[in-house]
Amino acid sequence: PSLHTHVTMAAAIAQLGHQVVEKVVNAECADTFFKDFDFFDVACVKLSISKLLGYVIILGAVVVKLPQIIKFVRAKSAKGVSLTSQLAELFGYSIILAYNFRRGFEFSTWGESLFITIQLVIMVCLTLHYEGRSKLVPLVALASVAFEAFLISDMLSPEARATLQSMTIPIISSSRVAQIYTSYSNGNTGELSFVTSFLNFAGSLARIFTTLQEVDDVIILAGFLVGSFFNTVIVMQCLWYWNVPAAGADKKKE
């Protein structure tokens, strides 16, 4: 290939890179990288990493609860997984989803809450079903949708929504504490999925970084900091009780 061909290809790649960075990050960083060819600009590098992490978290969130759901279905049991914990987490994530959506924050900074909320509804319904309370499943599913619609609607003022968001810290914390206590009391983690617990742990750590880079909201940052602590404890419990089977079960942990 001639020199002209190489130059043309390089220009095309640079243009494509500029378009991608402009859409995913911003126009300023696109110019910095592909017009000034400054690939070591600290601010743009941090922001690019944050954006990438954000989308990786969202992709992971699409299946983050799937290992837990699969464990429920295979075991036909939700033993060892606190229903109180699930309900509190569902309540908290429903608020987080509505708050971020109405504040207009970048989807890359909160998108996982949408998929986690949907999966939590499924988990709660499965738990009720396996606990012999199947009649409550349709009611819980409809109530979850109605509650989310209320949180997003104009019936709730921005001030009230912000107050609820600040409450998600103790709400999500209580969900983690309930699960930690359940595992401790049982002396095992039952059907609790290590994969899901680890993904929650990794995601909350990554969200601390993305929040610091892209979201000027101390309430959201505090929530991820507290959540990371409790997620760490749950992962440690999974490892501690790794070879301890659930009562009446001979299956090994995933």
XYZ file of C-alpha atoms in Angstrom:
254
model
C 0.000 0.000 0.000
C 1.134 3.524 -0.804
C 1.841 6.247 1.714
C -1.362 7.964 0.604
C -3.349 4.827 1.450
C -1.813 4.659 4.934
C -2.570 8.331 5.548
C -6.159 7.880 4.355
C -6.668 4.860 6.643
C -5.157 6.704 9.627
C -7.436 9.679 8.981
C -10.490 7.413 8.754
C -9.578 5.673 12.034
C -9.008 9.021 13.733
C -12.363 10.288 12.500
C -14.138 7.154 13.708
C -12.399 7.422 17.082
C -13.407 11.068 17.345
C -17.059 10.220 16.668
C -17.100 7.415 19.239
C -15.435 9.474 21.981
C -17.668 12.461 21.195
C -20.806 10.350 21.692
C -19.609 8.284 24.644
C -17.543 10.897 26.517
C -17.842 14.451 25.140
C -16.751 16.682 22.251
C -13.960 18.325 24.238
C -12.207 15.038 24.965
C -12.764 13.873 21.402
C -10.877 16.942 20.173
C -8.167 16.428 22.798
C -7.561 12.829 21.728
C -8.028 12.983 17.961
C -7.244 16.576 16.969
C -4.568 17.517 19.484
C -3.461 13.845 19.766
C -3.011 14.299 23.501
C -3.840 10.839 24.800
C -2.481 11.575 28.266
C -4.780 14.429 29.261
C -5.579 13.444 32.866
C -9.109 14.851 32.986
C -10.153 13.200 29.720
C -8.499 9.889 30.590
C -10.323 9.776 33.949
C -13.634 10.695 32.364
C -13.182 8.105 29.610
C -12.386 5.386 32.162
C -15.416 6.446 34.184
C -17.699 6.247 31.142
C -16.298 2.847 30.186
C -16.730 1.552 33.726
C -20.261 2.896 33.810
C -21.300 0.997 30.709
C -19.516 -2.158 31.894
C -21.470 -1.929 35.162
C -24.729 -1.521 33.248
C -23.939 -4.528 31.032
C -23.119 -6.548 34.148
C -26.325 -5.379 35.818
C -28.378 -6.951 33.039
C -27.439 -10.353 34.495
C -26.197 -9.470 38.005
C -29.129 -11.159 39.758
C -29.438 -13.963 37.199
C -27.168 -16.390 39.117
C -29.356 -15.850 42.180
C -32.552 -16.372 40.191
C -31.127 -19.562 38.661
C -30.217 -20.877 42.124
C -33.783 -20.285 43.295
C -35.265 -22.115 40.319
C -32.849 -25.051 40.442
C -33.267 -25.553 44.181
C -36.994 -24.727 44.060
C -36.220 -22.849 47.238
C -35.159 -19.424 48.464
C -33.921 -20.738 51.790
C -31.211 -18.631 53.389
C -32.020 -15.525 51.333
C -33.852 -12.919 53.378
C -37.170 -11.735 51.917
C -36.894 -8.639 54.101
C -33.522 -7.928 52.516
C -34.952 -8.296 49.011
C -37.936 -6.036 49.702
C -35.751 -3.339 51.254
C -33.341 -3.508 48.331
C -36.226 -3.310 45.851
C -37.649 -0.285 47.664
C -34.251 1.409 47.679
C -33.397 0.757 44.039
C -36.843 1.927 42.941
C -36.102 5.288 44.556
C -32.576 5.457 43.128
C -33.928 4.766 39.631
C -36.566 7.507 39.851
C -34.235 10.069 41.450
C -31.479 9.715 38.862
C -33.935 9.648 35.965
C -35.695 12.812 37.067
C -32.411 14.586 37.835
C -31.320 13.918 34.273
C -27.981 12.363 35.170
C -26.066 10.489 32.461
C -27.484 6.977 31.948
C -23.954 5.589 32.288
C -23.956 6.670 35.956
C -27.174 4.952 37.049
C -28.445 2.624 34.308
C -27.819 -0.517 36.334
C -30.561 0.467 38.794
C -33.167 -0.112 36.053
C -32.088 -3.707 35.419
C -31.472 -4.482 39.096
C -34.971 -3.248 39.988
C -36.564 -5.529 37.384
C -34.560 -8.536 38.583
C -35.385 -7.806 42.223
C -39.089 -7.925 41.399
C -38.524 -11.376 39.872
C -36.546 -12.520 42.937
C -39.205 -11.337 45.378
C -41.923 -13.060 43.354
C -39.927 -16.313 43.244
C -39.287 -16.160 46.978
C -42.991 -15.692 47.701
C -43.820 -18.551 45.348
C -41.377 -20.971 46.969
C -42.546 -19.932 50.430
C -46.083 -20.964 49.504
C -47.481 -17.459 49.054
C -48.035 -17.533 45.306
C -51.284 -15.548 45.563
C -49.232 -12.484 46.519
C -47.033 -12.631 43.395
C -49.345 -10.702 40.996
C -50.066 -8.124 43.701
C -46.367 -7.534 44.400
C -45.556 -7.241 40.688
C -48.334 -4.691 40.068
C -47.497 -2.762 43.237
C -43.849 -2.502 42.158
C -44.788 -1.017 38.781
C -47.298 1.387 40.355
C -44.777 2.522 42.978
C -42.109 3.241 40.348
C -44.609 5.185 38.254
C -45.507 7.272 41.309
C -41.864 7.992 42.116
C -41.168 9.193 38.574
C -44.401 11.184 38.211
C -44.958 14.872 38.954
C -47.116 13.870 41.923
C -43.855 13.755 43.868
C -41.979 17.015 44.284
C -38.210 17.229 43.599
C -37.671 17.971 47.294
C -39.605 14.881 48.361
C -37.735 12.771 45.824
C -34.406 14.061 47.168
C -35.521 13.226 50.711
C -36.387 9.692 49.637
C -33.008 9.390 47.900
C -31.233 10.284 51.147
C -33.263 7.536 52.830
C -31.901 4.923 50.427
C -28.678 4.820 52.442
C -30.325 3.316 55.552
C -32.794 1.380 53.373
C -30.142 -0.385 51.288
C -27.984 -0.796 54.403
C -30.859 -2.473 56.235
C -31.309 -4.863 53.307
C -27.660 -5.866 53.559
C -27.769 -6.136 57.343
C -30.854 -8.369 57.119
C -28.999 -10.728 54.759
C -25.844 -10.661 56.875
C -27.887 -11.519 59.984
C -29.779 -14.300 58.182
C -26.546 -15.956 57.047
C -25.001 -15.561 60.505
C -28.069 -16.984 62.259
C -28.267 -19.966 59.903
C -24.544 -20.624 60.027
C -24.580 -20.826 56.220
C -25.522 -18.718 53.212
C -28.185 -21.128 51.942
C -29.165 -20.393 48.345
C -27.361 -17.033 48.329
C -25.338 -16.777 45.115
C -21.671 -15.914 45.498
C -21.535 -14.715 41.874
C -24.336 -12.211 42.445
C -22.841 -11.094 45.762
C -19.424 -10.565 44.183
C -20.886 -8.623 41.254
C -22.743 -6.383 43.720
C -19.470 -5.818 45.570
C -17.448 -5.035 42.432
C -20.167 -2.818 41.009
C -20.480 -0.707 44.149
C -16.711 -0.120 44.225
C -16.679 0.913 40.575
C -19.638 3.234 41.164
C -17.639 5.168 43.780
C -15.141 6.076 41.045
C -17.758 6.952 38.414
C -19.743 9.042 40.894
C -16.654 11.020 41.892
C -15.906 11.695 38.225
C -19.361 12.451 36.842
C -21.980 13.106 39.519
C -21.847 16.051 41.882
C -24.170 14.524 44.464
C -22.905 13.676 47.935
C -26.036 11.637 48.750
C -25.394 9.233 45.876
C -21.688 8.974 46.751
C -22.438 8.251 50.405
C -24.846 5.510 49.359
C -22.193 3.717 47.310
C -19.603 4.064 50.078
C -21.906 2.514 52.682
C -23.117 -0.109 50.224
C -19.563 -1.147 49.413
C -18.862 -1.825 53.077
C -21.867 -4.137 53.514
C -21.287 -5.845 50.162
C -17.758 -6.617 51.344
C -19.128 -8.268 54.483
C -21.551 -10.397 52.454
C -18.793 -11.581 50.099
C -16.649 -12.460 53.118
C -19.543 -14.476 54.565
C -19.911 -16.358 51.271
C -16.240 -17.298 51.449
C -16.373 -18.135 55.166
C -19.382 -20.441 54.767
C -18.265 -21.769 51.362
C -18.253 -25.457 52.344
C -21.158 -25.265 54.777
C -24.324 -26.669 53.137
C -27.761 -25.240 53.793
C -29.774 -27.150 56.372
C -31.239 -30.235 54.745
C -29.207 -29.769 51.560
C -26.208 -31.691 50.348
C -25.445 -29.474 47.375
C -22.260 -27.570 47.384
C -22.221 -23.854 46.924
C -21.726 -22.482 43.439
